[in-house]
XYZ file of C-alpha atoms in Angstrom:
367
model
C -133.430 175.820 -86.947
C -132.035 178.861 -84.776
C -136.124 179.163 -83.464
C -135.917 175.248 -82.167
C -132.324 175.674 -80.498
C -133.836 178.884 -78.941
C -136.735 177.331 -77.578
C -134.844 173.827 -76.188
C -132.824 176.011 -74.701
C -135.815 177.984 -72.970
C -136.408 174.546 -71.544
C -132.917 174.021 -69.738
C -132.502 177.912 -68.184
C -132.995 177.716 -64.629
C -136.045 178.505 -62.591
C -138.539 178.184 -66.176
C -141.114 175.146 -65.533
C -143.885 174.718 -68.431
C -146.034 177.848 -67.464
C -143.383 180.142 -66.718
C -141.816 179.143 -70.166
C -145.434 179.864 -71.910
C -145.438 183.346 -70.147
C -141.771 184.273 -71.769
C -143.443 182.874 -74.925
C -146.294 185.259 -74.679
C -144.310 188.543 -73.635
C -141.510 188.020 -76.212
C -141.932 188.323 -79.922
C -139.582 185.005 -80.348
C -137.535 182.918 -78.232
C -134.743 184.472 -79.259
C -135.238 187.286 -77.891
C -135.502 186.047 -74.379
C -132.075 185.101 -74.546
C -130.904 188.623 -75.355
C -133.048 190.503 -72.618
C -131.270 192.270 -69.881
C -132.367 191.558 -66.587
C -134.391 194.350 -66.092
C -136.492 193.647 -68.528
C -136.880 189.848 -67.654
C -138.325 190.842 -63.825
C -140.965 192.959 -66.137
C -142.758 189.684 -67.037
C -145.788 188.310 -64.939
C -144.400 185.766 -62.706
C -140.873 186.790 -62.698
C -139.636 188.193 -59.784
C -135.720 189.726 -59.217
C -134.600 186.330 -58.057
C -136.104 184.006 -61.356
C -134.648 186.492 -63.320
C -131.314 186.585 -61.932
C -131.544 182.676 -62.032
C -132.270 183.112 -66.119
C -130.146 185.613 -66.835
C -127.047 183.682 -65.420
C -127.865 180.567 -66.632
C -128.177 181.628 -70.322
C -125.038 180.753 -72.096
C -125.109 176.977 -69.872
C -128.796 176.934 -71.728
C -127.430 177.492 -74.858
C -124.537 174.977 -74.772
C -126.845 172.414 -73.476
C -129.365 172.996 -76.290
C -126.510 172.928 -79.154
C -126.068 169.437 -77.363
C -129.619 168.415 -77.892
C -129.886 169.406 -81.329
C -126.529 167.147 -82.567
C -128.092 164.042 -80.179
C -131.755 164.440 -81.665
C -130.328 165.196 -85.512
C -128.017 162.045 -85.115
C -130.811 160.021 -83.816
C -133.361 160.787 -86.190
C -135.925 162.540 -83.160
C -138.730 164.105 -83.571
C -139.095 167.691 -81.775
C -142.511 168.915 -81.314
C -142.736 172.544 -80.107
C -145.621 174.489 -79.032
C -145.756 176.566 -82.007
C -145.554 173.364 -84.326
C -149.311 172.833 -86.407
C -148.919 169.330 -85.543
C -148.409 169.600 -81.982
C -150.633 167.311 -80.449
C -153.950 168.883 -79.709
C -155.333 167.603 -76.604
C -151.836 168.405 -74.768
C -151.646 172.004 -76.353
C -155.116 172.548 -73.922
C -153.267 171.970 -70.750
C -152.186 173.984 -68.710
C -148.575 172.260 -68.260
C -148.115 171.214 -71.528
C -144.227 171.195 -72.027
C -143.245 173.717 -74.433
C -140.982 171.201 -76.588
C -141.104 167.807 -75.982
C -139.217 164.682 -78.006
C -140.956 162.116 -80.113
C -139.782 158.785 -81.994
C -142.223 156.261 -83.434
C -144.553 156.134 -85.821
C -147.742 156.528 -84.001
C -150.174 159.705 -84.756
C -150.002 161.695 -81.486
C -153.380 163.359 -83.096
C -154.880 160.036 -84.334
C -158.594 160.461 -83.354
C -159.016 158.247 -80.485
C -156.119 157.702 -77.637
C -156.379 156.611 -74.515
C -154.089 156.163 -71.366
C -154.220 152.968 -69.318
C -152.211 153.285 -66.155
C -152.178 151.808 -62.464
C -149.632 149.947 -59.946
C -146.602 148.587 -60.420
C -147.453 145.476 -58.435
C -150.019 143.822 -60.951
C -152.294 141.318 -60.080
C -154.059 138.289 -61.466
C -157.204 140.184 -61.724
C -155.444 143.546 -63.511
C -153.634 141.447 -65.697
C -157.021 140.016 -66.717
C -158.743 143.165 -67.104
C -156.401 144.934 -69.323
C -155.976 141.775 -71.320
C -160.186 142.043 -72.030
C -160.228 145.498 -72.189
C -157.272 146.092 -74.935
C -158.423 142.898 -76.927
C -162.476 144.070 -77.036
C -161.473 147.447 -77.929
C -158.875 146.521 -80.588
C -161.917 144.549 -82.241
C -164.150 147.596 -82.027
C -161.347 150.457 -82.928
C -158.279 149.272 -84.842
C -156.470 152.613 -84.925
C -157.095 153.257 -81.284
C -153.724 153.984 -79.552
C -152.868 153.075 -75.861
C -150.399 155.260 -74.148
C -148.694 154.356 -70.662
C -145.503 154.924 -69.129
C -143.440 151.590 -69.999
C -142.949 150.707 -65.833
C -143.566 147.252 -64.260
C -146.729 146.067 -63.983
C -149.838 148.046 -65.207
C -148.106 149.886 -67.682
C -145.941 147.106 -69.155
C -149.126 145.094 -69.413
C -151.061 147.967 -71.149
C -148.047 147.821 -74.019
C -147.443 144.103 -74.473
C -151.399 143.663 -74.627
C -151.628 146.889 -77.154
C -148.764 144.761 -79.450
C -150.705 141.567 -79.193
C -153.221 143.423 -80.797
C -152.268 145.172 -83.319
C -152.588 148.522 -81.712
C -150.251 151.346 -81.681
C -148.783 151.988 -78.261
C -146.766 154.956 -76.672
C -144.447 155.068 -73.978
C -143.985 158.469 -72.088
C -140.665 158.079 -70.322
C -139.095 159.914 -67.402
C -135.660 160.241 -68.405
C -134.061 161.247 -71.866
C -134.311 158.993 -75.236
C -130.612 158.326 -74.774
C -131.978 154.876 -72.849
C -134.626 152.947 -71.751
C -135.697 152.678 -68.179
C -136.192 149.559 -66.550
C -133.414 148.087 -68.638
C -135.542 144.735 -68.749
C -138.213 146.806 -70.938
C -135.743 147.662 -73.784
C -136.946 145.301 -76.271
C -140.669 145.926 -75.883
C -139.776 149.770 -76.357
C -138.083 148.688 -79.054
C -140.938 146.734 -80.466
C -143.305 149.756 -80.335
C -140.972 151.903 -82.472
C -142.690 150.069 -85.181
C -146.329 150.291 -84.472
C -146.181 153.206 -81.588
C -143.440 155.117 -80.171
C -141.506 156.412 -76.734
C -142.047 160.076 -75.864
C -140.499 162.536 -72.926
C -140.239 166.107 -72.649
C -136.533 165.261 -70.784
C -133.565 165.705 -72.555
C -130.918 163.170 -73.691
C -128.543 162.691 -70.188
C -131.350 163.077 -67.763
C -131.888 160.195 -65.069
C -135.092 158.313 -64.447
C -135.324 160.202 -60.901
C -138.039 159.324 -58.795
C -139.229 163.130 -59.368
C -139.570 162.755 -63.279
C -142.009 159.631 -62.994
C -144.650 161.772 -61.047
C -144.019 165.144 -63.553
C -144.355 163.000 -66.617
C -147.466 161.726 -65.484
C -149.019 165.188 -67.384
C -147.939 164.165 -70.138
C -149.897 160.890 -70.451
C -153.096 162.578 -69.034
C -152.646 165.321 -71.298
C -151.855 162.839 -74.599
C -155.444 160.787 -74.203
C -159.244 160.862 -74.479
C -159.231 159.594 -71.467
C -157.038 158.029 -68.373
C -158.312 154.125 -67.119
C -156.943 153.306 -63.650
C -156.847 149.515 -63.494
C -155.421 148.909 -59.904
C -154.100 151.320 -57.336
C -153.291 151.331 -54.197
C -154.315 154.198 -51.777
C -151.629 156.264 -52.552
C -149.401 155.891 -56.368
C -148.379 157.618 -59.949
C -151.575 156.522 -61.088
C -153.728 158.955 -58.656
C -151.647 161.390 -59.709
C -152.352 160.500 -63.187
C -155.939 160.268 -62.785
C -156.162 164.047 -60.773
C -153.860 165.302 -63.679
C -156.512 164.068 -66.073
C -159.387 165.585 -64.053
C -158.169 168.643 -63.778
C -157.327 168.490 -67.739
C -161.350 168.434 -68.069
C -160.506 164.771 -69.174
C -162.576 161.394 -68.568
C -161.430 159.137 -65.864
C -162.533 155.548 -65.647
C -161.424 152.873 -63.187
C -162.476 149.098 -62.628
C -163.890 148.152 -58.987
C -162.379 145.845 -56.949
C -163.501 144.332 -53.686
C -163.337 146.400 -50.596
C -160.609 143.958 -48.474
C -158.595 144.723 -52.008
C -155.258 147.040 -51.477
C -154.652 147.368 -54.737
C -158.283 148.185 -55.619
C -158.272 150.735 -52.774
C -157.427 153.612 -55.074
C -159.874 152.935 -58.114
C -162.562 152.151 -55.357
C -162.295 155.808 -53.878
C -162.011 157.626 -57.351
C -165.560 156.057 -57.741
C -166.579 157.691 -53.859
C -165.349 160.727 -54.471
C -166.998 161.042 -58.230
C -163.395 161.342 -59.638
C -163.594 158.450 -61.724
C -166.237 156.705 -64.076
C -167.072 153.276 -63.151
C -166.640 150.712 -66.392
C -166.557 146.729 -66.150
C -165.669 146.005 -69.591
C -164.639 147.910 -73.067
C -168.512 148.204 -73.942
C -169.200 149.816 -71.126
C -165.795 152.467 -71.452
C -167.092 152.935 -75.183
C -170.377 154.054 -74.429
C -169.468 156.080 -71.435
C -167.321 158.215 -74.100
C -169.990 158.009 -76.252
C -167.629 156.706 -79.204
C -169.812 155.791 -82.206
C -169.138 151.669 -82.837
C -171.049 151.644 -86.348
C -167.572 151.873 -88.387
C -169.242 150.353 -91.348
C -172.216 153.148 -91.783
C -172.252 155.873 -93.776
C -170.855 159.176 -92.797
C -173.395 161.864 -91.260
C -173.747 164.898 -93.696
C -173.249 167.875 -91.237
C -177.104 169.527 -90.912
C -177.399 172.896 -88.855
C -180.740 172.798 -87.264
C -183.219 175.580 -86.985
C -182.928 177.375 -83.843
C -184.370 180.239 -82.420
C -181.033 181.997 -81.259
C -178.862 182.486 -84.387
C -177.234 185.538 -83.673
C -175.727 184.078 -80.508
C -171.838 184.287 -80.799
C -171.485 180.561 -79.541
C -173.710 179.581 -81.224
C -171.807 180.847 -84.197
C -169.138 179.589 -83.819
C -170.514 175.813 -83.222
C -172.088 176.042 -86.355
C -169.241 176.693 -88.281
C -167.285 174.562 -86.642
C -169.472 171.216 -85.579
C -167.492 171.084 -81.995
C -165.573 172.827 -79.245
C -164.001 172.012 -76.271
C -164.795 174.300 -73.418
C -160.916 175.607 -72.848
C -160.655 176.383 -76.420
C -164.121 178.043 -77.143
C -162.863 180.098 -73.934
C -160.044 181.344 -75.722
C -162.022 181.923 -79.097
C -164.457 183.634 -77.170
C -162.205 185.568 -74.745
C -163.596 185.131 -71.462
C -162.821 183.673 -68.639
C -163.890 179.644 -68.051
C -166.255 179.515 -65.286
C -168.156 182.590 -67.502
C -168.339 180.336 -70.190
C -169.265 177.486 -68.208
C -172.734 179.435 -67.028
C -173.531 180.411 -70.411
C -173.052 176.767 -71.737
C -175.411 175.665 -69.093
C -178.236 178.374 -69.758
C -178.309 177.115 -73.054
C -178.124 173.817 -72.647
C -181.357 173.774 -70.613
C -182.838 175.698 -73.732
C -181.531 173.517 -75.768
C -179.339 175.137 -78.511
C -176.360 173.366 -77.138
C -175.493 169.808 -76.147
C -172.159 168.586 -73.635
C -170.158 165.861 -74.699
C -167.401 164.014 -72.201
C -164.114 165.757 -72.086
C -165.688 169.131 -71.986
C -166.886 168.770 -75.654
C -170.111 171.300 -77.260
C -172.063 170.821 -80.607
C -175.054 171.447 -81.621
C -178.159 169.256 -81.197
């Protein structure tokens, strides 16, 4: 228990965002020991300056009391606390590069189930959004019945996403920008509390924190980081959902939007993810399922695992695929300590030879 209070309050000293925190992580033996460092020794880790470490230093015992806080308010409200060292951490947000070091979970939904997606867009729903989510969520329910929808619980989109994910059957998750301590917009309170059944609310904030205009845009990580992949159903030009969609790019992550006609402002956004080769173009679920190449034959047998005959055994990726079945790129990078865009060359030479084959979200197996 003294490990979790140590590492919420990691999260709450001043000047530590989600990489700086993962650096302290790294150069420390245990978050408890970051706590007892003298300053000196705090400006000797890599992005830490004299200033941050001032800033940490001083703001240690406020940390503390702040985290003994959170750890009576998540105890009495039966929370779940998911840190990065946790097994069941979820594993597509552990890849990313601002994946929050703890974050705070309640529901019932898997956060590792096998297939998630994120459906996201503006606030200021139309008739035409409202009737693509409610055909996209319906056909996909009927394909995958575990699939879970994440979004962010605002007007519009997002609260459309939800409600049609309930209708369903589906297991939903909100990511909110605030603590669990309430429910922003007020008039969403019952759906959140709807999901808590069949889905849940997530936020990396703690208890006390506002919905600030600032948190909506920094959570939107969080639900590119949580999915498969991110669908943009309207946008405008400029909105949370671009952000979302970039986030998800970045991540390695599929994007997918719907088109909308060229005089349409809140189509405006999806329309130049497609221009810019951001963004996947889909016009229905069957068209999102086979872009992710997501087998729909749920009622064949399983595929016994056969490693083919290839000419390069002894190549250590090659290895490693083998006895595995599948990597993604960031995490073979690690395996294989090098750096990314190294990797990235190598996959490609042998991919034209044929001893490897890409899958979306920067996925390898073997042919």
């Amino acid at each position: 228990m003294n490990m979790l209070l140590y590492l919420i309050g990691l999260t709450m000293l001043k000047g530590v965002g989600d990489v700086l925190a993962r650096h302290l992580l790294m150069y420390f033996d245990d978050p408890e020991s970051i706590f007892k460092a003298k300053k000196q020794v705090l400006e000797k880790v890599p992005g830490i300056g004299s200033y941050t470490a001032e800033q940490i230093f001083n703001s240690i015992s406020e940390a503390l009391t702040s985290a003994e806080k959170e750890m009576n308010f998540i105890e009495k409200n039966k929370i779940s606390v998911y840190s990065m060292n946790n097994a069941d951490y979820p594993k597509r947000l552990k890849e990313c590069s601002h994946a929050p070091v703890v974050f705070y979970y309640k529901g019932k939904a898997d956060l590792n189930a096998t297939k998630i997606i994120s459906i996201v867009g503006t606030r200021r729903i139309t008739e035409y959004g409202r009737t693509l989510i409610e055909s996209l969520v319906k056909d996909l329910s009927d394909i995958f019945p575990h699939l879970v929808i994440v979004s962010g619980l605002a007007y519009g989109i997002d609260i459309c996403a939800h409600k049609n994910a309930l209708k369903n059957n589906l297991p939903t998750i909100a990511v909110l920008a605030h603590g669990l301590d309430r429910i922003y917009p007020v008039a969403h309170r019952n759906i959140a509390a709807e999901m808590l059944n069949k889905g849940g609310v997530l936020t990396d904030y703690p208890s006390g924190t506002s919905p600030d205009r600032e948190n909506f845009l920094q959570r939107n990580r969080l639900i590119a980081g949580l999915s498969d992949a991110t669908i943009i159903v309207e946008s405008a030009e400029k909105g949370g959902a671009l952000v979302t969609a970039e986030l998800a790019f970045s991540y390695g992550r599929d994007v997918f939007t719907f088109p909308g006609r060229t005089t349409d402002e809140f189509s405006a956004g999806c329309n130049r993810l497609i221009t810019t080769n951001k963004a996947g173009l889909i016009n229905s679920a069957k068209d999102l399922v086979m872009s992710l190449c997501w087998d729909t034959d749920v009622k064949k047998t399983p595929r016994q695992h056969v490693i083919p005959f290839i000419e390069k055994p002894d190549h250590p990726i090659i290895k490693l695929l083998a006895e595995k079945g599948e990597f993604q790129i960031n995490e073979l990078a690690i395996k294989m300590n090098i750096p990314v865009h190294k990797l990235m060359q190598t996959l490609f030479e042998l991919e034209l030879e044929g001893y490897v084959k890409a899958f979306p979200g920067g996925i390898y197996r073997l042919p």
